Short mmCIF file of C-alpha atoms and ligand atoms in Angstrom, two decimals:
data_model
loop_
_atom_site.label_atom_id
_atom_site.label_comp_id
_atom_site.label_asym_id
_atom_site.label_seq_id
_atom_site.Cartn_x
_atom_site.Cartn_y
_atom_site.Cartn_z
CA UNK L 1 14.69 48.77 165.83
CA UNK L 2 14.92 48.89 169.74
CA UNK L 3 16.99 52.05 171.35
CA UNK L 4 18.63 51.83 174.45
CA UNK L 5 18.62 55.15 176.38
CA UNK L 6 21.03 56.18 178.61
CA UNK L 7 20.58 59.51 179.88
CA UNK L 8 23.01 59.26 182.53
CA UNK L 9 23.38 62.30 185.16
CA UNK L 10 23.89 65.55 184.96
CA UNK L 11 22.77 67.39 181.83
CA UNK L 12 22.38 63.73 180.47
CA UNK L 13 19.64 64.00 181.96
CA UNK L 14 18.18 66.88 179.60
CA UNK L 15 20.15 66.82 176.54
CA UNK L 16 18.42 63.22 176.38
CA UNK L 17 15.09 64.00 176.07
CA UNK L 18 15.73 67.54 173.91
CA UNK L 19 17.34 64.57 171.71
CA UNK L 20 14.27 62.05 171.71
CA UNK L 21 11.99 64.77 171.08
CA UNK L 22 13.38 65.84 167.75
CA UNK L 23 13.81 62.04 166.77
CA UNK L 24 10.08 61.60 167.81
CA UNK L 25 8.87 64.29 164.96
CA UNK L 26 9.81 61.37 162.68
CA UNK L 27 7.24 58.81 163.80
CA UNK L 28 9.68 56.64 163.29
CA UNK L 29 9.11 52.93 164.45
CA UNK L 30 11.92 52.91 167.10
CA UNK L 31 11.38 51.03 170.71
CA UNK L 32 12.60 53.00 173.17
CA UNK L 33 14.57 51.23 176.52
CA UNK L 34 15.25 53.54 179.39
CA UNK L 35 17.95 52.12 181.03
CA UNK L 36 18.59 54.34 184.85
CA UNK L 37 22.76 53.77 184.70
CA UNK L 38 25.47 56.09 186.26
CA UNK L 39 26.58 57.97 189.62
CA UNK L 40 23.21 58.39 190.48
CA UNK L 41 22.53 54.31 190.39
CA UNK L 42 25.93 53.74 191.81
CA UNK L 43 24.84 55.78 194.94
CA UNK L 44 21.69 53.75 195.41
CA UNK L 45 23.22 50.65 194.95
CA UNK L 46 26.30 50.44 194.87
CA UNK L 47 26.70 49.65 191.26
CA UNK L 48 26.30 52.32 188.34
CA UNK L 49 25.70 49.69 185.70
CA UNK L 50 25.00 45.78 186.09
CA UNK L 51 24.94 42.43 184.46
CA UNK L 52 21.37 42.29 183.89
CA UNK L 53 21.18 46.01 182.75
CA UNK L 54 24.45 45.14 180.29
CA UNK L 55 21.85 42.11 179.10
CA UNK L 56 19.00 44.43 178.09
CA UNK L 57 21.56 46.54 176.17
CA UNK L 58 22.31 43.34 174.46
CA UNK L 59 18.70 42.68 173.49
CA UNK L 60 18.88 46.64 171.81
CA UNK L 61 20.25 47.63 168.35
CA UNK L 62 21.93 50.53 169.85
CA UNK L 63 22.50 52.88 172.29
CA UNK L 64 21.71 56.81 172.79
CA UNK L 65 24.07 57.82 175.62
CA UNK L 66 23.73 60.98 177.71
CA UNK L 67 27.15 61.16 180.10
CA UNK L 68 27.74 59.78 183.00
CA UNK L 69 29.82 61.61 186.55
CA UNK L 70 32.60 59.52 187.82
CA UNK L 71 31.64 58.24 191.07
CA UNK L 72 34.23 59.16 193.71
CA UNK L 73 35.77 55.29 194.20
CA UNK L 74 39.20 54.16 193.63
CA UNK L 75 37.59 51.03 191.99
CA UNK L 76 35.21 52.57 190.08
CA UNK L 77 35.68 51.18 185.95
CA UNK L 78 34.17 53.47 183.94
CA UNK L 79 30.86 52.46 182.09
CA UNK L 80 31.57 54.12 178.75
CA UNK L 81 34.34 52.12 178.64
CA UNK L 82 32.60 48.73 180.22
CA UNK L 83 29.90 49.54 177.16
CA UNK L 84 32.81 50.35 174.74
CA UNK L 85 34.26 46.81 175.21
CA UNK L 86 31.67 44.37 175.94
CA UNK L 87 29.84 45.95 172.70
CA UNK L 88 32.95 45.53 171.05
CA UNK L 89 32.44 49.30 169.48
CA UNK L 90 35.78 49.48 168.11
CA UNK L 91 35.66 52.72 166.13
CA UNK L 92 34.72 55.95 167.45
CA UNK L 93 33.61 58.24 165.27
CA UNK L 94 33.89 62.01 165.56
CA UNK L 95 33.15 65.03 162.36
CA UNK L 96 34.42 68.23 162.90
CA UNK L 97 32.97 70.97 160.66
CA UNK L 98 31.75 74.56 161.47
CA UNK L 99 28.26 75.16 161.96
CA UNK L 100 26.50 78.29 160.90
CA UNK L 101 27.09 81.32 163.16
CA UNK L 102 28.94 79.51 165.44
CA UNK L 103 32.55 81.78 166.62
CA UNK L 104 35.55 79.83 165.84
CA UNK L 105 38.98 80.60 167.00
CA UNK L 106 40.59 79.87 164.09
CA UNK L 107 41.29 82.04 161.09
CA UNK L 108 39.48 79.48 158.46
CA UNK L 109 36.30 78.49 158.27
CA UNK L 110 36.96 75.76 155.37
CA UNK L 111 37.56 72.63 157.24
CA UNK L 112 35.34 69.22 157.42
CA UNK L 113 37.53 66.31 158.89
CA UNK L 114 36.59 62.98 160.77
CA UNK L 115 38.93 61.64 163.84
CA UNK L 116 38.33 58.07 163.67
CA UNK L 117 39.54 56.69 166.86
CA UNK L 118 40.58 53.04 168.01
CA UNK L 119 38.15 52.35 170.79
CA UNK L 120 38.60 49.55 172.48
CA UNK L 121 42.55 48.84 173.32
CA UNK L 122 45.41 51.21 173.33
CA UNK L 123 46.35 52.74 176.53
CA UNK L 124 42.66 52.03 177.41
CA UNK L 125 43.29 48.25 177.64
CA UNK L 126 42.08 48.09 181.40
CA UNK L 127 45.72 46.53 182.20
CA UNK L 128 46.70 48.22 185.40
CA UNK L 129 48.53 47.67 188.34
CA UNK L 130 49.25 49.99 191.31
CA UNK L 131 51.73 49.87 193.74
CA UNK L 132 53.00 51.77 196.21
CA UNK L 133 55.57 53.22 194.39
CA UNK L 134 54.74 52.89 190.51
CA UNK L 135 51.65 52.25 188.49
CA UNK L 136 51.44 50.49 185.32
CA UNK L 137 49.03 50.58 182.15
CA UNK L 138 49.56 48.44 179.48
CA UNK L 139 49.18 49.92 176.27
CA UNK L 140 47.96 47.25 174.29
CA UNK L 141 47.91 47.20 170.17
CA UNK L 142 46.74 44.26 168.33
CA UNK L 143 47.00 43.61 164.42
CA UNK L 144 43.31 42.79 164.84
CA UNK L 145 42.23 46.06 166.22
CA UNK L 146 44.33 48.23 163.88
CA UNK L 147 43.26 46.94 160.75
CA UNK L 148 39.30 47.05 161.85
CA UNK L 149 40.13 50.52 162.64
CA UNK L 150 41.91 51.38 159.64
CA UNK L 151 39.68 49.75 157.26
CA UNK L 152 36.62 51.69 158.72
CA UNK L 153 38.54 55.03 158.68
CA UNK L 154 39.96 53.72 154.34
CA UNK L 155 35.75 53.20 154.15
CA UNK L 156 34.78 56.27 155.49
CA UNK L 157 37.61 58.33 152.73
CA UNK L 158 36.34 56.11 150.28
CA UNK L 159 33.39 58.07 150.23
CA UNK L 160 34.98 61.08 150.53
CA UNK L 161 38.67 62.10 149.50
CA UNK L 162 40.21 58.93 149.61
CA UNK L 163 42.54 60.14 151.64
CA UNK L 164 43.83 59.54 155.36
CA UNK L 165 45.89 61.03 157.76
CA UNK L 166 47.87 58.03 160.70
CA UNK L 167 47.86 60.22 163.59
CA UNK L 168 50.87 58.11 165.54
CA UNK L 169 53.90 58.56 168.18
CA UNK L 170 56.30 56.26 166.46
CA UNK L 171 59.78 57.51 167.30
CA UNK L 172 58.85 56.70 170.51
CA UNK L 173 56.86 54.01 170.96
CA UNK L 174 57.25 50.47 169.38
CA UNK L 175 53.07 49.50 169.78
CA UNK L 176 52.69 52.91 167.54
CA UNK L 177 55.12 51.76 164.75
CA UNK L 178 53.10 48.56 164.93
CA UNK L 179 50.15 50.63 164.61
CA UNK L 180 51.22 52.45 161.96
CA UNK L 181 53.02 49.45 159.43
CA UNK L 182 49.54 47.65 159.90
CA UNK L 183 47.72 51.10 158.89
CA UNK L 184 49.57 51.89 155.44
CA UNK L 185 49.15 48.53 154.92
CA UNK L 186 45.34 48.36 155.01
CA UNK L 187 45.39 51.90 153.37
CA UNK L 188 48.02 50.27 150.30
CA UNK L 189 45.31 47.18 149.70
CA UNK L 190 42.16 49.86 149.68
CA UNK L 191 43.59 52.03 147.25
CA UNK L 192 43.68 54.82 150.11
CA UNK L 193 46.51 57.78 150.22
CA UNK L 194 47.50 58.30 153.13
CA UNK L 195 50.31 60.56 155.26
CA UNK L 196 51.67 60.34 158.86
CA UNK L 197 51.86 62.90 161.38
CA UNK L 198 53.35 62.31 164.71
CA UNK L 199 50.59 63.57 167.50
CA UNK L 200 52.67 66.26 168.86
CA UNK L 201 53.10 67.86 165.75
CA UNK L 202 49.34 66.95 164.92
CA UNK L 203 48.06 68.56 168.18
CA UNK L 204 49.63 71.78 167.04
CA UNK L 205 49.00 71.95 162.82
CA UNK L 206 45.27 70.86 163.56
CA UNK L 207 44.68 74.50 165.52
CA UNK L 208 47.20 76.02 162.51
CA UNK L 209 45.60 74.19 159.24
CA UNK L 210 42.51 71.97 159.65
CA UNK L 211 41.52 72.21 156.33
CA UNK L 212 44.48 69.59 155.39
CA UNK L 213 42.77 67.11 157.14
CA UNK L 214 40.26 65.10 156.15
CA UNK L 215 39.86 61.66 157.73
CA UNK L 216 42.35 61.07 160.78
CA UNK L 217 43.12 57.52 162.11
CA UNK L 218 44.82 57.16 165.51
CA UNK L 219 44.73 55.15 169.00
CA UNK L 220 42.43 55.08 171.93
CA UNK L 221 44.44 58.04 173.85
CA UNK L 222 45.36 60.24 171.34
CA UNK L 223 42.11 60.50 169.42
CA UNK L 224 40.58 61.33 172.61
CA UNK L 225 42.67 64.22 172.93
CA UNK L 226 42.25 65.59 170.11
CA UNK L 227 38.87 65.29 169.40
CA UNK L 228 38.49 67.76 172.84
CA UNK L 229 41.10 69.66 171.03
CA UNK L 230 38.65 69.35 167.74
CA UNK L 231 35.97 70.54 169.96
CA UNK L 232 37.35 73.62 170.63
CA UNK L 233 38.08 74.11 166.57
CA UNK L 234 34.21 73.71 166.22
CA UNK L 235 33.41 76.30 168.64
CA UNK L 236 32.72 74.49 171.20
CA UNK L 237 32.28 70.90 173.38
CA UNK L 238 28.20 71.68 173.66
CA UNK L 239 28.19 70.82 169.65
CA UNK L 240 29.97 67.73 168.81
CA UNK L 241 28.75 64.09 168.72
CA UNK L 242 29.85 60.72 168.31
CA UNK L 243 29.32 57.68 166.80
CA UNK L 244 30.91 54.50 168.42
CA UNK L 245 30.25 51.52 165.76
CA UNK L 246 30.79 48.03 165.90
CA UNK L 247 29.51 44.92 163.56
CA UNK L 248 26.79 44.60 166.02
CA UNK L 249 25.69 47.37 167.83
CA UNK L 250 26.68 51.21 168.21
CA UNK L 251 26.24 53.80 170.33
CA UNK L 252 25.53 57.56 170.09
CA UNK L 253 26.74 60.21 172.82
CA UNK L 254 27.25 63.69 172.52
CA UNK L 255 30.93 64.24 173.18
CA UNK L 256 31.27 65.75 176.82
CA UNK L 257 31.05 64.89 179.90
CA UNK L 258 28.05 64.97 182.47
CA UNK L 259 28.81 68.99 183.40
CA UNK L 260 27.51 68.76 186.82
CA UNK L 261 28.42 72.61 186.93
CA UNK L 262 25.68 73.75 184.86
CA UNK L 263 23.02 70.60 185.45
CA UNK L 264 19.46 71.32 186.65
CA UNK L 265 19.79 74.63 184.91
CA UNK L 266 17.74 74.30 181.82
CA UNK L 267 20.60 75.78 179.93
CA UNK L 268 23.06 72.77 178.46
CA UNK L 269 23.41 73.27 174.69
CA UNK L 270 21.09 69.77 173.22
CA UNK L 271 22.74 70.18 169.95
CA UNK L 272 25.68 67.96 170.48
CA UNK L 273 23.27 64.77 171.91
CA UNK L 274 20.63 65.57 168.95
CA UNK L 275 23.42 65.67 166.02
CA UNK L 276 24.45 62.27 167.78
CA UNK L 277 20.42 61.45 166.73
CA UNK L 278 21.60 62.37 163.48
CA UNK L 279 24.69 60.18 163.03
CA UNK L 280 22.21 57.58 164.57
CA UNK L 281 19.65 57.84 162.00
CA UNK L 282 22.62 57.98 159.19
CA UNK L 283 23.57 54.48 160.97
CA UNK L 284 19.67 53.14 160.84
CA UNK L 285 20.09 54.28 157.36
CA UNK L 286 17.64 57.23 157.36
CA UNK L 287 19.22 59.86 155.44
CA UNK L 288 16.51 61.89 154.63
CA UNK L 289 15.72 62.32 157.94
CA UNK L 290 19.55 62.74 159.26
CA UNK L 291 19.91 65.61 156.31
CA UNK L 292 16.91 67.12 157.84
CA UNK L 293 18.23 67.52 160.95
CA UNK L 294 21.51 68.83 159.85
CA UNK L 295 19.45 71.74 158.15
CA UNK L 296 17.33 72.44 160.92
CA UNK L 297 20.12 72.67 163.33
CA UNK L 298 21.87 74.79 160.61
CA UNK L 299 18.52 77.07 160.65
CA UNK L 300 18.36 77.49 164.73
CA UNK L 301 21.90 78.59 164.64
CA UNK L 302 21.58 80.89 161.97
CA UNK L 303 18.40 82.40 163.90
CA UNK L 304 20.50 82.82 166.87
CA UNK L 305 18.81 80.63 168.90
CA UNK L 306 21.64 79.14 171.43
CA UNK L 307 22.04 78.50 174.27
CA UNK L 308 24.54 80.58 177.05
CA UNK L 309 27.60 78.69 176.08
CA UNK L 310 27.47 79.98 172.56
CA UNK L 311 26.42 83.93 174.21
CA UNK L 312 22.97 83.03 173.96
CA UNK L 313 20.62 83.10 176.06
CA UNK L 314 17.81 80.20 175.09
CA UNK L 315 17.05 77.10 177.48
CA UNK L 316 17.86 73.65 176.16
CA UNK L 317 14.10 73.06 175.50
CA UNK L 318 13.73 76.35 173.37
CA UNK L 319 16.42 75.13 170.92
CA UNK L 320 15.10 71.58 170.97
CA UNK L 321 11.87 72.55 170.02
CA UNK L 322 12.82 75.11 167.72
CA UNK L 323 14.83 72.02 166.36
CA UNK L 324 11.74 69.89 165.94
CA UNK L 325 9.61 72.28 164.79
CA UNK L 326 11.98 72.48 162.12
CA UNK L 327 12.54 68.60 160.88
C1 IPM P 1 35.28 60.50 175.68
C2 IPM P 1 35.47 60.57 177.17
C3 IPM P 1 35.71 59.18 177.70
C4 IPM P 1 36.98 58.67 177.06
C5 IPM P 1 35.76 59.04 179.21
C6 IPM P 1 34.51 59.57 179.87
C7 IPM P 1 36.00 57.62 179.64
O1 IPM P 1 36.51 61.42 177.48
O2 IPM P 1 34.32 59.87 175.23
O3 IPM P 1 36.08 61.09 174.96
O4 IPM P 1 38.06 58.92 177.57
O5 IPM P 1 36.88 58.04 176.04
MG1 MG P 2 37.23 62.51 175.80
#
């Protein structure tokens, strides 16, 4: 198995490693590929990721991602995104459950749902055009990318309550009724229930109900949204990874962004990046050692030992190696 590592900038840059050094406990035969991509590339070269970097990736299984700050050009595409689509990672995978301790804002503590988000079209299709008095994006929805997408989210409730929620905006928009007829389809032929929520009206019930949910399908856009809305549910951005699959590759990122306001500090909360490790290692097909990460996060939480953004007051490396320690 060969890794491609991306730590990125920011508190990539030591989220990362707290990650890699919980995955190293395992011994596990895994080639590791540090890859230097993002701002801090672009403003040495001019480029924040290139052809012959995107070719090593190529050569990898997969990818553990750190985050990456947004250069300050007009031109700048986004990596993520580059890697998203030249991957082909069409489904994005995000879980949403509490974890032990951990302050929610809600009144329940009973809810476990997935957003499974289209990933590689939508209103992320990369068709743009500026002028000097509009702007365009084309909000692109193909038959082939909603059926991939709904057939991995019917897989994933086929495993769990065989149920699935079409998060759309179809009294509106004509690609989202599109979306939606080729969804119930796919869910019809699986044997998959399914309901329909415009995302509005999601947005709101999600903060309201989450334990109706279980496995949530939706576009590009609107599962982003509301996985930073899930975020929040959870307790916070500092604990949520991702999964982004495709038939070939995949890549694992903890769900926020670079935080450039807290970076060099020491202090950035490593669970979200080393529960990605986990949904990697599910991926590789190492459950054992996925399940013993899950507990051993579990146990550091319950122990109180968290970092400031959950009103601790542990560094990034205590709760990493109180993680290892652990596995
Ligand atoms: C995410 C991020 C990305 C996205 C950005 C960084 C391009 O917000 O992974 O949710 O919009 O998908
Ligand atoms: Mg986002």
């Amino acid at each position: 198995m060969k890794l491609a590592v991306i730590q990125g900038d920011g508190i990539g840059r030591e989220v990362i490693p707290a990650a890699l050094s919980v995955l190293d406990a395992f011994g596990l035969e895994i080639e590791k590929v540090p890859l230097d991509i993002g701002y801090g590339k672009w403003e040495r070269t001019g480029s924040a990721l290139t052809d012959e970097d995107m070719d090593i990736i190529k050569e990898c299984d997969c990818v553990l991602f750190g985050a990456i700050t947004t250069p300050p050009d007009p031109n700048y595409k986004s990596v993520l995104m580059r890697l998203r689509k030249e991957l082909d990672l069409y489904a994005n995978i995000r879980p949403f459950s509490p974890l032990k301790k951990v302050k929610l804002p809600c009144n329940t503590k009973e809810f476990d749902f997935v957003v499974v988000r289209e990933n590689t079209e939508g209103m992320y299709s990369g068709i743009e055009e500026l002028h000097d008095d509009v702007a365009y994006t084309t909000r692109v929805i193909t038959r082939k990318g909603s059926e991939r997408i709904a057939k991995r989210a019917c897989i994933l409730a086929s495993k769990r309550k065989k149920q699935i929620t079409i998060v759309h905006k179809a009294n509106v928009l004509k690609s989202d009724s599109f979306f939606r007829n080729v969804c119930t389809g796919v869910a019809k032929r699986n044997g998959i229930s399914y309901s329909e929520m415009l995302v509005d009206a999601m947005a709101y019930d999600l903060i309201l109900n989450p334990q109706k949910y279980d496995v949530i399908v939706t576009t590009n856009l609107f599962g982003d949204i509301l996985s930073d809305e899930a975020a929040a549910l959870v307790g916070g951005i500092g604990l949520c990874p991702s999964a982004n699959i495709g038939d070939r590759y995949a890549l694992f990122e903890p769900i926020h962004g670079s935080a450039p306001d807290i970076a060099s500090k020491g202090i950035a909360n490593p669970i979200a990046a080393i529960l990605s490790v986990k949904m990697m290692l599910e991926w590789m097909g190492r459950t054992e050692e996925a399940l013993s990460i899950g507990r051993a996060v579990d146990s550091v939480l319950q122990q109180s030992i968290i970092t400031p953004d959950l009103g601790g007051s542990y560094s990034t490396k205590n709760v990493s190696d109180a993680i290892t320690g652990l596995v």
